[in-house]
Amino acid sequence: MNPLKRLGRRRASVLSLLAVGALVTPVAATAAPDAVRASTLGAQAAQSGRYFGTAVAAGRLGDGTYSTILDREFNSVTPENEMKWDATEPSRGSFTFGAADQIFNRATARGQRVRGHTLVWHSQLPGWVSSIRDANTLRGVMNNHITTVMNRYKGRIHSWDVVNEAFADGGSGQMRSSVFRDVLGTGFVEQAFRTARSADPAAKLCYNDYNIEDWNAAKTQGVYRMVRDFKSRGVPIDCVGLQAHFGAGGPPASFQTTLSNFAALGVDVQITELDIAQAPPTAYANTVRACMNVARCTGITVWGIRDSDSWRSSENPLLFDRGGNKKPAYQSTLTALGGSAATQRSGVRSDRSAARSHKSAAALPSRFSWNSSGKLISPKSDATHNIAGIKDPTVVQYNGKYHVFASVAGSSGYNLVYLNFTDWSQAGSATHHYLDRTAIGAGYRAAPQVFYYAPQRLWYLVYQTGNASYSTNPDISNPNGWSAPRHFYSSMPDIIKQNIGNGYWVDMWVICDSANCYLFSSDDNGHLYRSQTPVGQFPNGFTNTVIAAQDSKFALFEASNVYKVQGSNQYLLLVEAVGSDGRRYFRSWTASSLAASWTPLAASESNPFAKSGNVTFPAGAWTRDISHGEMIRAGYDQTLTIPPCKLQYLFQGKDPNADGDYNLLPWRLGLLTQTNSSC
């Protein structure tokens, strides 16, 4: 949204979009939202800011059943063997990454985060390493291996198992004999973590081990003492991975206590290699609940997809049987995560049929039609606010209410307003809370976007100030709870400076998948930009700014929205254009991931996503502009998930005869409702 100039009734040629290929301590909330129920493991875990992942073997990716389940169910992957030392450096100084890259590139293209496994381990170690007996040589070899492998994926791996299984079984509570301990001493673990931090400061650094789930075990206590020591001395360790290879009885009674006690040291905990003999539903549910009950338990990885893929295949320990069908443990796991447990008929054929049916139900149409409400929300001036227009709305449903933030414009400039109500019939009478009276402050603030960032349990309000800015609030219903503005960038990225021409940097929009958060913005000059940062660094670290899409100036103007379509691997992009009649309207595209190229959906003036020509106005045609707004979402978190059908869009419109100073145009808010929904 650009309020700094008046856009006249100029004609704009509408060209086809040229998509540019992509370059490559939780805060306590006073009003934390209840979980949104989802139908897959990864989607449900993401509602609480967690991941649900699986170990992946490159050699199985050509198996259609395997890859279908992988893409549908999981938002994190761990290479099962492909990043281990024998696979990446089979001979000294000769590195091979083909299989690791295959898994990594496939996962990141689909928005799945990647766990690196593993850098230093006594097993699956090439003989040339095991035979080293000189400490300086081995130390140099270890440091070089860590640095080279981590640099390969620097800034793009969520977490690394830096050291794996360094402690001995039994009652000693000491480290096991290995070439690393025997030649370098127990200090090799600290050395590995310090080297890893230098190699990739963005990655979470984890110690990973088995049989450390029982709090009373000597091995558990040995690892605990090491982590406590590391934290007290500033050794860089971010997480502890508990492998959780359980027998049929499931986790020990003290499992949640173990998770909580490690977390209390100031590290995350992750269940990294979960499998349970015979996959009892109750055992899986108890394991998941223990993680869900510990705020710093950030994710769960099962060690394989189908029973036939497991290293324990004779024990049938996983969530899918050999045919790829969901087992009862799948349903109990999804339920424990907080999701919906739909009953599946047995047999891979029925599972595939269900997947096809679900995909069909989630498909967006190639043409759209809408009904519009009348004017629902108009300005409310007071003694200190002389408001001409209310515009650029963002909206979420939470705790039984609609929460709307919008720009307010007048002769004194722009700022923000907040209102809430339980039903659209009440929107016009809702109290307007002017946010210039809060820590957000006076001055130019416009084009808000609101969402709940589940990993931090905070609401974020994103807006433009001449830079890309944000404020946070633990309680969306408290207008006085917003923090002072902070910036995502220190200054405008160079690529925007080089392409903005006479345009303006406007309309910042944030959306996250399981691995990264992306910030989109426009320049009123035909360019859509995209930056990204790992979810663990958000709101900091936005880099890799690229042109995500480009077209002529008025065909790709401003007010971009990006959403995840519920129940599908599909994202929807909306961008406001200026038609040949000078009126605002929206075009649309889809993509399989947030970093992919965009494919036109309803993307022309003759077939728009939303324009006055495909909108009916039962209460009277109060506007010919369908301008800056937002979808009514299925949830409220950082994934910005929308339903696949029965869409609604809160938008700004104005009297078709209004003219004059752009800042004084009488924008009002109305609601579009889709009339050609397929479900």
XYZ file of C-alpha atoms in Angstrom:
679
model
C 0.000 0.000 0.000
C 1.476 3.271 -1.100
C -0.165 6.299 0.524
C 2.466 8.771 -0.620
C 1.011 9.576 -3.995
C -2.294 9.671 -5.831
C -2.749 7.048 -8.516
C -4.715 8.611 -11.371
C -6.996 6.830 -13.793
C -4.097 5.620 -15.884
C -4.264 2.640 -18.196
C -2.040 -0.334 -17.449
C -1.255 -3.122 -19.862
C -1.610 -6.488 -18.218
C 1.256 -8.756 -19.220
C 1.826 -12.363 -18.302
C 3.763 -12.836 -15.100
C 7.409 -13.759 -15.487
C 8.317 -15.786 -12.434
C 11.950 -15.650 -11.415
C 13.437 -18.884 -10.080
C 14.427 -18.882 -6.459
C 17.980 -18.678 -5.175
C 18.489 -20.781 -3.248
C 13.657 -18.574 24.817
C 9.951 -19.037 24.231
C 8.135 -16.098 25.795
C 5.249 -16.872 28.110
C 1.921 -15.771 26.682
C -1.011 -14.542 28.649
C -3.397 -15.537 25.896
C -1.871 -18.508 24.065
C -4.215 -19.834 21.365
C -5.631 -23.307 21.463
C -4.215 -25.655 18.815
C -5.770 -25.739 15.361
C -6.590 -29.337 14.495
C -4.912 -30.707 11.403
C -5.027 -34.023 9.577
C -1.331 -34.821 9.093
C 1.511 -35.236 11.568
C 3.703 -32.388 10.361
C 0.839 -29.937 9.982
C -0.431 -30.650 13.467
C 3.010 -30.428 15.067
C 3.540 -27.077 13.361
C 0.482 -25.662 15.142
C 2.470 -25.745 18.387
C 5.702 -24.584 16.745
C 7.125 -28.110 16.637
C 8.134 -30.411 13.822
C 7.266 -34.046 13.179
C 9.896 -35.631 10.984
C 11.257 -38.897 9.697
C 14.540 -40.486 8.718
C 14.903 -40.604 4.940
C 16.972 -42.919 2.746
C 17.991 -41.540 -0.641
C 17.653 -44.951 -2.230
C 13.945 -45.117 -1.391
C 12.917 -41.730 -2.816
C 11.972 -43.360 -6.109
C 9.346 -45.471 -4.332
C 6.031 -43.740 -4.999
C 4.290 -44.913 -1.840
C 7.286 -43.918 0.285
C 7.649 -40.442 -1.239
C 3.896 -39.770 -1.129
C 3.776 -40.418 2.612
C 6.986 -38.426 3.119
C 5.581 -35.366 1.350
C 2.154 -35.577 2.963
C 2.966 -36.290 6.594
C 6.321 -34.826 7.618
C 7.690 -31.304 7.947
C 11.231 -32.361 8.841
C 13.671 -34.928 7.466
C 16.871 -36.492 8.789
C 19.164 -38.271 6.302
C 19.404 -41.788 7.691
C 22.992 -42.483 6.579
C 23.856 -40.004 3.844
C 25.502 -37.338 6.035
C 27.540 -39.733 8.174
C 31.333 -39.726 7.946
C 31.685 -42.857 5.793
C 29.261 -41.360 3.257
C 30.649 -37.812 3.131
C 34.433 -38.319 3.545
C 35.266 -41.937 2.669
C 38.926 -41.013 2.127
C 40.813 -38.193 3.759
C 40.018 -34.801 2.269
C 37.827 -36.315 -0.463
C 34.226 -35.266 0.198
C 31.150 -36.633 -1.567
C 27.711 -35.089 -1.092
C 25.606 -36.570 -3.889
C 23.188 -38.598 -1.774
C 23.087 -35.995 1.010
C 22.343 -33.251 -1.497
C 19.559 -35.344 -3.023
C 17.751 -35.551 0.303
C 18.534 -31.971 1.305
C 17.464 -30.374 -1.990
C 14.249 -32.388 -2.186
C 13.290 -31.500 1.377
C 14.023 -27.784 1.126
C 12.133 -27.536 -2.174
C 9.073 -28.823 -0.305
C 9.456 -26.579 2.728
C 10.661 -29.369 5.032
C 13.385 -28.547 7.548
C 16.477 -30.741 7.630
C 18.302 -32.171 10.641
C 21.959 -32.954 10.010
C 23.015 -36.421 11.217
C 25.785 -36.873 12.257
C 29.220 -35.195 12.383
C 31.268 -37.101 14.997
C 30.386 -40.734 15.785
C 32.483 -43.762 16.595
C 30.414 -45.944 14.244
C 30.140 -45.894 10.432
C 33.573 -44.324 10.535
C 36.056 -44.915 7.684
C 39.013 -47.050 8.612
C 41.437 -44.255 7.820
C 39.969 -42.223 10.689
C 39.829 -45.122 13.151
C 43.508 -45.837 12.567
C 44.769 -42.346 13.497
C 46.807 -42.345 16.704
C 48.313 -38.842 16.691
C 46.244 -36.298 18.635
C 47.108 -33.276 16.494
C 46.331 -35.181 13.324
C 42.996 -36.469 14.601
C 42.006 -33.071 15.983
C 42.742 -31.451 12.622
C 40.876 -34.178 10.751
C 37.823 -33.860 13.044
C 37.715 -30.061 12.829
C 38.119 -30.109 9.049
C 35.358 -32.686 8.648
C 32.914 -30.706 10.801
C 33.731 -27.427 9.068
C 33.564 -28.785 5.522
C 30.291 -30.646 5.949
C 28.584 -27.810 7.833
C 29.795 -25.197 5.351
C 28.153 -27.214 2.587
C 24.745 -26.467 4.121
C 25.549 -23.355 6.145
C 22.485 -21.435 7.285
C 20.142 -24.037 5.826
C 20.248 -26.925 8.334
C 17.885 -26.568 11.289
C 19.914 -28.628 13.755
C 22.986 -30.866 13.719
C 23.746 -33.959 15.755
C 27.274 -32.726 16.366
C 28.359 -35.657 18.518
C 26.504 -38.972 18.554
C 26.527 -41.703 21.212
C 29.679 -40.692 23.095
C 28.590 -42.270 26.395
C 28.944 -45.908 27.413
C 26.092 -48.240 28.261
C 25.911 -49.676 31.755
C 26.484 -48.142 35.136
C 29.670 -46.107 34.660
C 28.084 -42.870 33.451
C 31.336 -42.242 31.562
C 32.217 -41.837 27.894
C 32.707 -44.947 25.790
C 36.004 -46.002 24.280
C 36.383 -44.629 20.749
C 39.180 -43.309 18.580
C 38.119 -39.785 19.548
C 38.061 -40.328 23.310
C 41.118 -42.594 23.335
C 43.315 -40.221 21.307
C 41.898 -36.800 22.230
C 40.401 -37.446 25.650
C 36.876 -36.543 26.740
C 37.471 -32.949 25.649
C 36.821 -33.959 22.031
C 33.106 -33.355 22.561
C 33.639 -29.742 23.608
C 36.088 -29.240 20.731
C 33.510 -30.564 18.267
C 30.798 -28.213 19.523
C 33.070 -25.158 19.442
C 34.154 -25.986 15.899
C 30.545 -26.498 14.854
C 29.474 -23.121 16.235
C 32.233 -21.407 14.261
C 31.264 -23.293 11.104
C 27.539 -22.430 11.232
C 26.363 -20.001 13.931
C 22.737 -20.365 12.752
C 22.353 -24.109 13.329
C 21.092 -25.681 16.536
C 23.907 -27.843 17.921
C 22.752 -31.111 19.528
C 24.210 -33.981 21.483
C 22.380 -37.193 20.492
C 22.277 -40.569 22.289
C 20.206 -43.681 23.050
C 19.192 -45.129 26.423
C 19.156 -41.699 28.057
C 15.363 -41.545 28.401
C 15.224 -42.954 31.954
C 16.133 -40.207 34.406
C 17.476 -42.744 36.895
C 19.946 -44.379 34.485
C 23.681 -43.766 35.007
C 24.100 -43.000 31.299
C 21.390 -40.329 31.465
C 23.066 -38.758 34.480
C 26.429 -38.756 32.712
C 25.013 -36.873 29.736
C 23.158 -34.512 32.067
C 26.369 -33.664 33.939
C 28.141 -32.933 30.656
C 25.376 -30.634 29.379
C 25.167 -28.849 32.727
C 28.933 -28.315 32.652
C 28.817 -27.048 29.062
C 26.085 -24.547 29.870
C 27.916 -23.307 32.978
C 31.107 -22.673 30.976
C 29.553 -21.256 27.827
C 30.297 -24.233 25.600
C 27.888 -23.845 22.647
C 25.221 -26.558 22.967
C 21.606 -25.876 22.003
C 19.802 -29.180 22.292
C 19.850 -32.775 23.472
C 18.495 -35.503 21.216
C 16.951 -38.566 22.861
C 16.747 -41.361 20.307
C 13.813 -43.186 21.952
C 14.263 -46.687 20.491
C 11.730 -48.271 22.829
C 10.541 -51.798 23.484
C 6.842 -52.617 23.350
C 6.325 -51.060 26.775
C 7.133 -47.622 25.415
C 8.886 -44.859 27.329
C 10.008 -45.235 30.935
C 7.818 -43.666 33.617
C 10.397 -40.919 34.153
C 10.615 -39.921 30.473
C 8.853 -36.572 30.815
C 10.945 -35.822 33.892
C 14.069 -36.445 31.831
C 12.891 -34.084 29.102
C 11.991 -31.418 31.652
C 15.282 -31.684 33.529
C 17.391 -31.330 30.398
C 15.209 -28.421 29.238
C 15.710 -26.720 32.605
C 19.424 -26.487 31.799
C 18.523 -24.054 29.003
C 18.629 -26.428 26.023
C 15.935 -27.688 23.675
C 15.130 -31.388 23.705
C 14.208 -33.401 20.640
C 13.004 -36.978 20.180
C 15.304 -37.875 17.322
C 14.948 -41.549 16.298
C 11.621 -42.780 17.628
C 10.486 -46.346 17.012
C 8.614 -48.703 19.364
C 8.511 -52.479 19.012
C 5.131 -53.575 17.595
C 4.032 -49.903 17.621
C 1.494 -50.032 20.475
C -0.830 -47.007 20.106
C -0.696 -46.181 23.815
C 3.111 -46.262 23.879
C 3.317 -43.867 20.946
C 0.709 -41.573 22.489
C 2.550 -41.502 25.821
C 5.820 -40.619 24.091
C 4.252 -37.771 22.141
C 2.371 -36.415 25.148
C 5.590 -36.260 27.148
C 7.086 -34.035 24.464
C 3.965 -31.890 24.169
C 4.027 -31.317 27.933
C 7.541 -29.832 27.823
C 7.698 -26.412 26.177
C 11.291 -26.879 25.030
C 10.620 -30.242 23.393
C 10.714 -28.819 19.885
C 10.136 -31.839 17.697
C 9.848 -35.565 17.101
C 11.470 -37.687 14.395
C 10.441 -41.295 13.726
C 13.259 -43.455 12.404
C 11.698 -44.479 9.109
C 8.315 -44.373 7.383
C 7.022 -47.933 6.839
C 7.848 -50.999 8.894
C 9.757 -52.344 5.903
C 12.015 -49.272 5.963
C 13.019 -49.723 9.601
C 16.356 -51.006 10.902
C 14.106 -52.973 13.285
C 11.775 -54.197 10.541
C 11.104 -57.561 12.192
C 9.555 -55.688 15.139
C 7.149 -53.609 12.994
C 7.940 -50.466 15.040
C 6.695 -47.597 12.862
C 3.470 -45.716 12.100
C 2.860 -47.150 8.611
C 2.740 -50.820 7.688
C 4.679 -52.398 4.834
C 2.006 -51.378 2.354
C 2.083 -47.756 3.447
C -1.179 -47.881 5.406
C -1.683 -45.935 8.621
C -1.515 -48.153 11.673
C -3.509 -47.564 14.882
C -0.383 -45.941 16.348
C -0.623 -43.268 13.660
C -4.050 -42.240 14.900
C -2.976 -42.189 18.535
C 0.087 -40.113 17.640
C -1.949 -37.582 15.673
C -4.468 -37.345 18.482
C -1.703 -36.821 21.048
C -0.347 -34.007 18.895
C -3.822 -32.467 19.025
C -4.965 -33.387 15.519
C -8.012 -35.029 14.019
C -7.839 -38.819 13.796
C -9.905 -39.819 10.778
C -10.432 -43.577 10.531
C -8.724 -45.096 7.492
C -9.789 -48.308 5.775
C -7.012 -50.864 5.533
C -5.102 -51.384 2.318
C -2.799 -49.138 0.344
C -5.353 -48.761 -2.395
C -7.903 -47.142 -0.070
C -5.160 -44.901 1.408
C -4.232 -43.697 -2.059
C -7.879 -43.187 -2.916
C -8.317 -41.095 0.197
C -5.283 -39.047 -0.743
C -6.679 -38.438 -4.223
C -10.061 -37.482 -2.800
C -8.449 -35.127 -0.300
C -6.345 -33.529 -3.010
C -9.390 -33.064 -5.203
C -11.356 -31.497 -2.370
C -8.496 -29.081 -1.711
C -8.054 -27.944 -5.320
C -8.578 -24.251 -6.005
C -10.705 -23.400 -9.054
C -9.212 -21.735 -12.123
C -11.984 -19.109 -12.123
C -13.594 -17.318 -9.182
C -16.861 -15.550 -8.474
C -17.845 -13.603 -5.367
C -20.582 -11.798 -3.505
C -19.715 -8.594 -1.681
C -21.162 -7.274 1.527
C -21.977 -3.628 1.824
C -19.600 -1.304 3.679
C -18.924 -3.093 6.978
C -16.299 -0.861 8.619
C -15.995 2.905 8.230
C -13.669 5.433 9.917
C -14.455 6.716 13.400
C -12.838 10.068 14.009
C -12.354 11.448 17.494
C -10.925 14.606 19.046
C -7.371 13.721 18.008
C -7.960 11.600 14.911
C -9.563 13.058 11.804
C -9.875 9.918 9.676
C -10.795 10.019 5.974
C -10.236 6.342 5.134
C -9.763 2.958 6.745
C -7.839 0.501 4.594
C -5.271 -2.318 4.240
C -6.999 -4.671 6.721
C -5.486 -7.801 8.253
C -7.691 -10.201 10.195
C -7.539 -13.350 12.326
C -10.188 -15.319 14.179
C -9.100 -16.154 17.697
C -10.886 -16.921 20.953
C -14.352 -16.453 19.466
C -13.652 -13.043 17.925
C -12.467 -11.458 14.711
C -9.432 -9.261 15.355
C -8.936 -6.608 12.664
C -5.993 -4.248 12.240
C -6.019 -1.605 9.510
C -4.406 1.572 8.271
C -6.181 4.839 8.961
C -5.487 7.764 6.672
C -6.182 11.459 6.818
C -4.631 14.852 6.220
C -2.150 14.226 9.053
C -0.867 10.990 7.500
C -1.113 7.304 8.316
C -1.206 5.117 11.406
C -2.910 1.939 12.617
C -6.169 0.987 14.298
C -7.411 -2.176 16.031
C -10.961 -3.453 16.570
C -12.587 -6.765 17.484
C -16.069 -8.240 17.302
C -17.751 -11.636 17.392
C -19.840 -11.341 14.218
C -19.584 -9.296 11.030
C -22.918 -7.706 11.858
C -21.136 -6.039 14.799
C -18.128 -4.814 12.797
C -19.549 -1.364 12.178
C -20.179 -0.658 15.860
C -16.871 -2.009 17.198
C -14.643 0.349 19.185
C -11.629 1.701 17.297
C -8.373 1.567 19.284
C -5.798 3.903 17.752
C -2.344 2.365 18.060
C -0.444 5.660 17.893
C -1.437 5.925 21.569
C 0.577 2.755 22.334
C 4.292 1.996 22.165
C 3.869 1.642 18.398
C 3.826 5.433 18.449
C 2.900 8.252 16.124
C 4.280 8.743 12.645
C 3.991 6.789 9.445
C 2.798 3.230 10.110
C 0.693 1.453 7.504
C -0.339 -1.827 5.820
C -0.432 -4.167 8.850
C -0.314 -7.956 8.911
C -1.002 -9.943 12.088
C -0.217 -13.566 13.012
C 0.679 -15.697 16.032
C 4.277 -16.959 15.979
C 3.825 -20.260 17.794
C 7.519 -21.010 18.503
C 7.753 -17.839 20.615
C 4.121 -17.729 21.781
C 3.868 -14.134 20.615
C 1.607 -12.204 18.294
C 3.415 -10.265 15.573
C 2.139 -7.134 13.853
C 4.114 -6.435 10.674
C 3.810 -3.036 9.002
C 5.659 -0.497 6.895
C 7.373 2.590 8.268
C 9.595 3.335 5.285
C 11.338 0.145 6.415
C 9.853 -3.287 7.177
C 8.854 -3.106 10.839
C 7.145 -5.196 13.480
C 5.815 -5.105 17.027
C 4.999 -8.015 19.339
C 2.307 -8.653 21.916
C 1.562 -11.666 24.151
C -2.186 -10.885 24.033
C -3.818 -9.845 20.769
C -6.881 -8.520 22.571
C -4.838 -5.934 24.507
C -4.209 -2.957 22.198
C -1.800 -1.452 24.735
C 0.383 -4.565 24.778
C 2.275 -3.930 21.535
C 6.005 -3.283 21.702
C 7.754 -0.335 20.063
C 8.619 -0.775 16.367
C 11.665 -2.802 15.380
C 13.055 -3.314 11.883
C 13.562 -6.576 10.016
C 16.370 -4.983 7.960
C 19.052 -2.456 8.850
C 18.296 -0.742 5.520
C 16.615 -1.412 2.193
C 18.230 -4.475 0.542
C 20.462 -3.610 -2.400
C 18.418 -5.583 -4.938
C 15.377 -3.446 -4.112
C 17.398 -0.232 -4.416
C 18.539 -1.380 -7.849
C 15.042 -2.122 -9.170
C 12.620 0.190 -7.388
C 12.948 3.053 -9.878
C 10.391 5.729 -9.006
C 8.336 3.297 -6.948
C 7.969 2.857 -3.193
C 8.966 -0.022 -0.922
C 5.637 -1.218 0.460
C 3.402 -3.978 1.805
C 5.586 -6.335 3.807
C 4.191 -9.831 4.286
C 5.601 -12.668 6.413
C 4.791 -16.382 6.093
C 6.664 -19.409 7.468
C 6.897 -23.056 6.575
C 8.467 -25.617 8.890
C 12.038 -24.597 8.039
C 12.083 -20.912 7.090
C 10.208 -17.650 7.389
C 9.851 -15.577 4.224
C 9.291 -11.835 3.942
C 7.631 -10.638 0.719
C 7.420 -6.988 -0.306
C 6.559 -4.865 -3.351
C 7.940 -1.750 -5.013
C 5.066 -0.294 -7.087
C 7.341 -0.971 -10.052
C 6.448 -4.502 -11.089
C 8.633 -6.472 -8.677
C 7.767 -8.872 -5.877
C 10.726 -9.455 -3.527
C 11.380 -12.322 -1.134
C 13.847 -12.647 1.752
C 14.211 -15.575 4.145
C 15.531 -16.602 7.544
C 15.465 -19.931 9.436
C 12.499 -20.255 11.787
C 14.883 -20.437 14.731
C 16.310 -16.994 13.898
C 13.025 -15.190 13.225
C 12.519 -12.215 13.354
C 16.250 -11.709 12.740
C 18.520 -12.739 9.913
C 16.445 -11.982 6.806
C 18.849 -12.340 3.861
C 18.976 -13.793 0.338
C 16.622 -11.105 -0.981
C 15.608 -12.027 -4.524
C 13.033 -10.988 -7.092
C 10.406 -13.693 -6.639
C 8.251 -12.466 -9.542
C 8.098 -9.535 -11.940
C 5.793 -8.027 -14.545
C 4.872 -4.583 -15.836
C 4.432 -1.844 -13.236
C 0.640 -1.935 -12.924
C 0.194 -5.662 -13.555
C 2.191 -6.516 -10.422
C 1.642 -3.414 -8.341
C 1.441 -4.018 -4.559
C -0.492 -5.586 -1.621
C 0.777 -9.147 -1.996
C -0.739 -11.921 0.152
C 0.752 -15.432 0.373
C -1.077 -18.360 1.991
C -0.757 -22.092 2.588
C -3.780 -23.950 1.199
C -5.081 -26.337 3.850
C -4.831 -30.040 3.061
C -2.468 -29.655 0.117
C 1.144 -28.954 -0.790
C 0.062 -25.709 -2.395
C 0.620 -22.029 -1.741
C -1.524 -19.201 -3.091
C -0.124 -15.794 -4.052
C -2.360 -12.752 -4.539
C -1.048 -9.437 -5.889
C -3.002 -6.251 -6.464
C -2.956 -4.882 -10.007
C -4.341 -1.755 -11.660
C -6.689 -2.532 -14.530
C -7.021 -0.865 -17.891
C -9.930 1.104 -16.358
C -7.681 2.395 -13.559
C -9.465 0.244 -10.967
C -7.738 -2.043 -8.465
C -8.132 -5.823 -8.652
C -6.306 -9.037 -7.694
C -4.431 -11.619 -9.719
C -3.450 -15.055 -8.338
C -0.790 -17.753 -8.723
C 0.095 -21.036 -7.026
C 3.350 -22.827 -6.158
C 4.404 -26.031 -4.431
C 6.679 -24.208 -1.981
C 7.392 -20.673 -0.851
C 10.732 -20.606 -2.660
C 9.374 -22.007 -5.942
C 8.308 -20.236 -9.131
C 4.676 -19.149 -9.349
C 2.208 -20.627 -11.847
C -0.731 -18.435 -12.995
C -4.123 -19.428 -11.571
C -6.643 -16.623 -12.176
C -4.084 -14.059 -13.242
C -5.442 -11.851 -16.018
C -7.784 -8.909 -16.240
C -10.244 -11.073 -18.175
C -9.963 -13.870 -15.595
C -9.035 -12.191 -12.324
C -8.968 -13.595 -8.835
C -11.227 -10.720 -7.730
C -12.331 -7.676 -9.764
C -15.583 -5.797 -9.827
C -16.557 -7.790 -12.928
C -16.627 -11.142 -11.090
C -18.171 -9.689 -7.912
C -21.876 -9.173 -7.369
C -23.123 -6.540 -4.915
C -26.525 -7.541 -3.488
C -26.567 -4.428 -1.291
C -25.558 -2.113 -4.133
C -22.333 -1.495 -6.062
C -20.590 0.725 -3.525
C -17.142 0.216 -5.091
C -15.482 -0.673 -8.371
C -12.113 -1.233 -6.687
C -11.271 -4.552 -5.044
C -8.157 -3.438 -3.233
C -5.694 -4.279 -0.427
C -7.032 -6.789 2.104
C -6.693 -10.285 3.518
C -8.213 -13.756 3.485
C -10.140 -15.111 6.443
C -7.739 -17.833 7.519
C -8.366 -21.348 8.809
C -5.960 -20.637 11.685
C -3.947 -17.739 13.001
C -0.327 -18.887 13.181
C 2.725 -18.120 11.065
C 1.811 -20.703 8.399
C -1.072 -18.445 7.222
C -3.248 -21.429 6.327
C -6.495 -20.815 4.453
C -9.322 -23.238 3.617
C -9.369 -24.559 0.035
C -12.972 -23.512 -0.552
C -15.714 -21.199 0.714
C -13.139 -18.431 0.704
C -13.729 -15.010 2.239
C -11.653 -11.881 1.684
C -11.773 -8.674 3.710
C -10.927 -5.825 1.343
C -10.928 -2.076 0.887
C -13.216 -0.315 -1.566
C -14.393 3.238 -2.142
C -17.112 5.302 -3.762
C -16.578 4.943 -7.532
C -16.997 8.718 -7.948
C -14.456 9.686 -5.272
C -11.401 11.598 -6.454
C -8.828 14.021 -5.147
C -5.946 13.751 -2.675
C -4.961 10.071 -2.338
C -4.614 10.331 1.440
C -8.180 11.659 1.713
C -9.940 9.052 -0.436
C -12.908 7.493 1.411
C -11.773 3.873 1.659
C -14.091 1.517 3.550
C -13.902 -2.216 4.350
C -16.132 -4.917 2.930
C -16.169 -8.713 2.781
C -16.091 -10.932 -0.308
C -17.548 -14.448 -0.085
C -16.786 -17.041 -2.768
C -19.896 -18.185 -4.643
C -18.427 -20.906 -6.883
C -16.906 -23.078 -4.155
C -16.609 -26.770 -5.018
C -17.200 -27.969 -1.445
